[in-house]
Amino acid sequence: MPRTTGPGGSGPTSKDVARIAGVSQSTVSYVMSGKRPISAKTRKLVEDAIAQLTYEPHAGARALAGQRTSVIAVVVPFSTPLSAHGLMSFVEEIALVARAHDHDVLLVTADEGIAGLRRVAGRRLCDAVVVMEVRTDDDRVAVARDLGVPVLFIGVPEDAGGLHCNDFDFESAADLLVGELAAAGERDVVVLAWGDDTTSRDLNYVPRFERGARRAAQRHGVALEWAPVPADRVLDPVLEDVLAGRDAPPALVVATALPEAMGALARRGLRPGTDLSLVALCTAAEAQAQAVAVTACSQHPRDVSRRAVTRLFRLLDGAGAPPGVELFPAEVTRRDSVRPRP
């Protein structure tokens, strides 16, 4: 709908918000300032009215209020059902840590980019912001530096200067996984990697993982091939292409779709640890749930989230460290999916 304006075309006011929400102007003020408890139902009426009017309270009024909202906003675009599922362990841990600090979590799941950050901070909906699904070239970076509330990225954009970033060390994980195969005597390695549905979103961990894998392959003298996993995660055609023209199956680094990869191998009578070597980037639970327990690097989603939000609360309390990148270290857990060295 067109933007509603107040008298003289100066933009919507708290009076306009009160009219749309069906509440008093003072109630709008209390919702924005946090000076009095307001029921969840009334707060939602006011917030919906604000969204309808694209009203943002005056920065000076917010400063005078001087009140925290006791809310952490988590900006996490759910681009696909699959990506949403993969992110929920991160979000759940963020919510648990926030609750332990007597804060609630506001999920911002639309892919709004800059507008999403400005909306949650400009309307004083939160005390701090966690940004997820970080792109390599992320337009939210420039806004985050001047947002006026603490912002923490779970992910590492290319331009990370002046930002607080936490993540798993994907580059080292790839290096370790390729190194594990090289140590077992494997010299022909194929990475079952993220496909166009992920790479088209420029997600930051993809090039980081690839850098680590290619660096390790060069160091160990390993031939490395990249095989993207399609969006439907049907891996039979991919494995057909990988196996074609080879006298023996290559070793596999599975960066995504591990259960589907294991199923496609089983349909060809190939057993990891016996017929070929296989390692994966996956959680410990997923690695142990396969027909053959998989040697893997876990991304530690809960640990990464816990560290990130703990750091964010230190920033809120004025005791945080300077901006910088903090990476959760990668380590390989050996199981049964790598063949013994001849």
PDB file of N, CA and C in Angstrom, residues 72 89-105 130 301-314:
ATOM      1  N   ILE A  72      16.592 -10.189  21.076  1.00  0.00           N
ATOM      2  CA  ILE A  72      17.678 -10.333  20.107  1.00  0.00           C
ATOM      3  C   ILE A  72      17.043 -10.685  18.768  1.00  0.00           C
ATOM      4  N   SER A  89      19.113 -25.884  14.066  1.00  0.00           N
ATOM      5  CA  SER A  89      19.917 -26.188  15.252  1.00  0.00           C
ATOM      6  C   SER A  89      20.681 -24.949  15.707  1.00  0.00           C
ATOM      7  N   PHE A  90      21.111 -24.116  14.743  1.00  0.00           N
ATOM      8  CA  PHE A  90      21.738 -22.846  15.105  1.00  0.00           C
ATOM      9  C   PHE A  90      20.732 -21.956  15.839  1.00  0.00           C
ATOM     10  N   VAL A  91      19.553 -21.812  15.257  1.00  0.00           N
ATOM     11  CA  VAL A  91      18.543 -20.908  15.811  1.00  0.00           C
ATOM     12  C   VAL A  91      18.092 -21.375  17.199  1.00  0.00           C
ATOM     13  N   GLU A  92      17.921 -22.678  17.357  1.00  0.00           N
ATOM     14  CA  GLU A  92      17.478 -23.214  18.651  1.00  0.00           C
ATOM     15  C   GLU A  92      18.494 -22.888  19.740  1.00  0.00           C
ATOM     16  N   GLU A  93      19.787 -23.053  19.437  1.00  0.00           N
ATOM     17  CA  GLU A  93      20.807 -22.775  20.444  1.00  0.00           C
ATOM     18  C   GLU A  93      20.876 -21.289  20.760  1.00  0.00           C
ATOM     19  N   ILE A  94      20.715 -20.446  19.740  1.00  0.00           N
ATOM     20  CA  ILE A  94      20.676 -18.996  19.971  1.00  0.00           C
ATOM     21  C   ILE A  94      19.541 -18.651  20.932  1.00  0.00           C
ATOM     22  N   ALA A  95      18.375 -19.258  20.704  1.00  0.00           N
ATOM     23  CA  ALA A  95      17.221 -18.982  21.561  1.00  0.00           C
ATOM     24  C   ALA A  95      17.471 -19.434  22.996  1.00  0.00           C
ATOM     25  N   LEU A  96      18.132 -20.571  23.166  1.00  0.00           N
ATOM     26  CA  LEU A  96      18.407 -21.074  24.520  1.00  0.00           C
ATOM     27  C   LEU A  96      19.361 -20.153  25.272  1.00  0.00           C
ATOM     28  N   VAL A  97      20.413 -19.690  24.578  1.00  0.00           N
ATOM     29  CA  VAL A  97      21.368 -18.789  25.233  1.00  0.00           C
ATOM     30  C   VAL A  97      20.703 -17.450  25.537  1.00  0.00           C
ATOM     31  N   ALA A  98      19.903 -16.960  24.591  1.00  0.00           N
ATOM     32  CA  ALA A  98      19.195 -15.697  24.820  1.00  0.00           C
ATOM     33  C   ALA A  98      18.255 -15.812  26.015  1.00  0.00           C
ATOM     34  N   ARG A  99      17.564 -16.942  26.112  1.00  0.00           N
ATOM     35  CA  ARG A  99      16.630 -17.140  27.227  1.00  0.00           C
ATOM     36  C   ARG A  99      17.375 -17.164  28.561  1.00  0.00           C
ATOM     37  N   ALA A 100      18.567 -17.749  28.554  1.00  0.00           N
ATOM     38  CA  ALA A 100      19.372 -17.780  29.774  1.00  0.00           C
ATOM     39  C   ALA A 100      19.785 -16.377  30.209  1.00  0.00           C
ATOM     40  N   HIS A 101      19.817 -15.444  29.242  1.00  0.00           N
ATOM     41  CA  HIS A 101      20.117 -14.042  29.556  1.00  0.00           C
ATOM     42  C   HIS A 101      18.835 -13.209  29.662  1.00  0.00           C
ATOM     43  N   ASP A 102      17.697 -13.888  29.818  1.00  0.00           N
ATOM     44  CA  ASP A 102      16.404 -13.226  29.978  1.00  0.00           C
ATOM     45  C   ASP A 102      16.040 -12.382  28.756  1.00  0.00           C
ATOM     46  N   HIS A 103      16.379 -12.886  27.573  1.00  0.00           N
ATOM     47  CA  HIS A 103      16.018 -12.230  26.322  1.00  0.00           C
ATOM     48  C   HIS A 103      15.204 -13.192  25.457  1.00  0.00           C
ATOM     49  N   ASP A 104      14.323 -12.635  24.656  1.00  0.00           N
ATOM     50  CA  ASP A 104      13.602 -13.400  23.648  1.00  0.00           C
ATOM     51  C   ASP A 104      14.276 -13.215  22.293  1.00  0.00           C
ATOM     52  N   VAL A 105      13.855 -14.038  21.326  1.00  0.00           N
ATOM     53  CA  VAL A 105      14.425 -13.983  19.981  1.00  0.00           C
ATOM     54  C   VAL A 105      13.340 -13.608  18.983  1.00  0.00           C
ATOM     55  N   VAL A 130      21.743 -10.709  15.305  1.00  0.00           N
ATOM     56  CA  VAL A 130      22.584 -11.786  14.789  1.00  0.00           C
ATOM     57  C   VAL A 130      22.239 -11.960  13.313  1.00  0.00           C
ATOM     58  N   PRO A 301      27.262 -26.855  15.030  1.00  0.00           N
ATOM     59  CA  PRO A 301      26.335 -25.719  14.948  1.00  0.00           C
ATOM     60  C   PRO A 301      25.943 -25.155  16.301  1.00  0.00           C
ATOM     61  N   ARG A 302      25.750 -26.006  17.282  1.00  0.00           N
ATOM     62  CA  ARG A 302      25.328 -25.505  18.597  1.00  0.00           C
ATOM     63  C   ARG A 302      26.470 -24.795  19.305  1.00  0.00           C
ATOM     64  N   ASP A 303      27.668 -25.332  19.196  1.00  0.00           N
ATOM     65  CA  ASP A 303      28.815 -24.675  19.834  1.00  0.00           C
ATOM     66  C   ASP A 303      29.094 -23.319  19.203  1.00  0.00           C
ATOM     67  N   VAL A 304      29.015 -23.273  17.868  1.00  0.00           N
ATOM     68  CA  VAL A 304      29.242 -21.999  17.168  1.00  0.00           C
ATOM     69  C   VAL A 304      28.210 -20.969  17.603  1.00  0.00           C
ATOM     70  N   SER A 305      26.941 -21.375  17.653  1.00  0.00           N
ATOM     71  CA  SER A 305      25.872 -20.458  18.040  1.00  0.00           C
ATOM     72  C   SER A 305      26.035 -19.994  19.479  1.00  0.00           C
ATOM     73  N   ARG A 306      26.383 -20.933  20.359  1.00  0.00           N
ATOM     74  CA  ARG A 306      26.532 -20.592  21.772  1.00  0.00           C
ATOM     75  C   ARG A 306      27.650 -19.566  21.969  1.00  0.00           C
ATOM     76  N   ARG A 307      28.768 -19.793  21.308  1.00  0.00           N
ATOM     77  CA  ARG A 307      29.882 -18.855  21.422  1.00  0.00           C
ATOM     78  C   ARG A 307      29.510 -17.487  20.845  1.00  0.00           C
ATOM     79  N   ALA A 308      28.811 -17.506  19.722  1.00  0.00           N
ATOM     80  CA  ALA A 308      28.456 -16.253  19.070  1.00  0.00           C
ATOM     81  C   ALA A 308      27.553 -15.402  19.948  1.00  0.00           C
ATOM     82  N   VAL A 309      26.503 -16.011  20.500  1.00  0.00           N
ATOM     83  CA  VAL A 309      25.544 -15.233  21.275  1.00  0.00           C
ATOM     84  C   VAL A 309      26.139 -14.822  22.624  1.00  0.00           C
ATOM     85  N   THR A 310      26.974 -15.659  23.201  1.00  0.00           N
ATOM     86  CA  THR A 310      27.672 -15.267  24.424  1.00  0.00           C
ATOM     87  C   THR A 310      28.537 -14.038  24.161  1.00  0.00           C
ATOM     88  N   ARG A 311      29.203 -14.035  23.025  1.00  0.00           N
ATOM     89  CA  ARG A 311      29.999 -12.864  22.631  1.00  0.00           C
ATOM     90  C   ARG A 311      29.114 -11.644  22.443  1.00  0.00           C
ATOM     91  N   LEU A 312      27.931 -11.845  21.854  1.00  0.00           N
ATOM     92  CA  LEU A 312      27.021 -10.735  21.621  1.00  0.00           C
ATOM     93  C   LEU A 312      26.567 -10.110  22.936  1.00  0.00           C
ATOM     94  N   PHE A 313      26.292 -10.923  23.936  1.00  0.00           N
ATOM     95  CA  PHE A 313      25.870 -10.374  25.227  1.00  0.00           C
ATOM     96  C   PHE A 313      27.019  -9.647  25.930  1.00  0.00           C
ATOM     97  N   ARG A 314      28.239 -10.086  25.696  1.00  0.00           N
ATOM     98  CA  ARG A 314      29.369  -9.323  26.230  1.00  0.00           C
ATOM     99  C   ARG A 314      29.426  -7.936  25.589  1.00  0.00           C
TER     100      ARG A 314
END
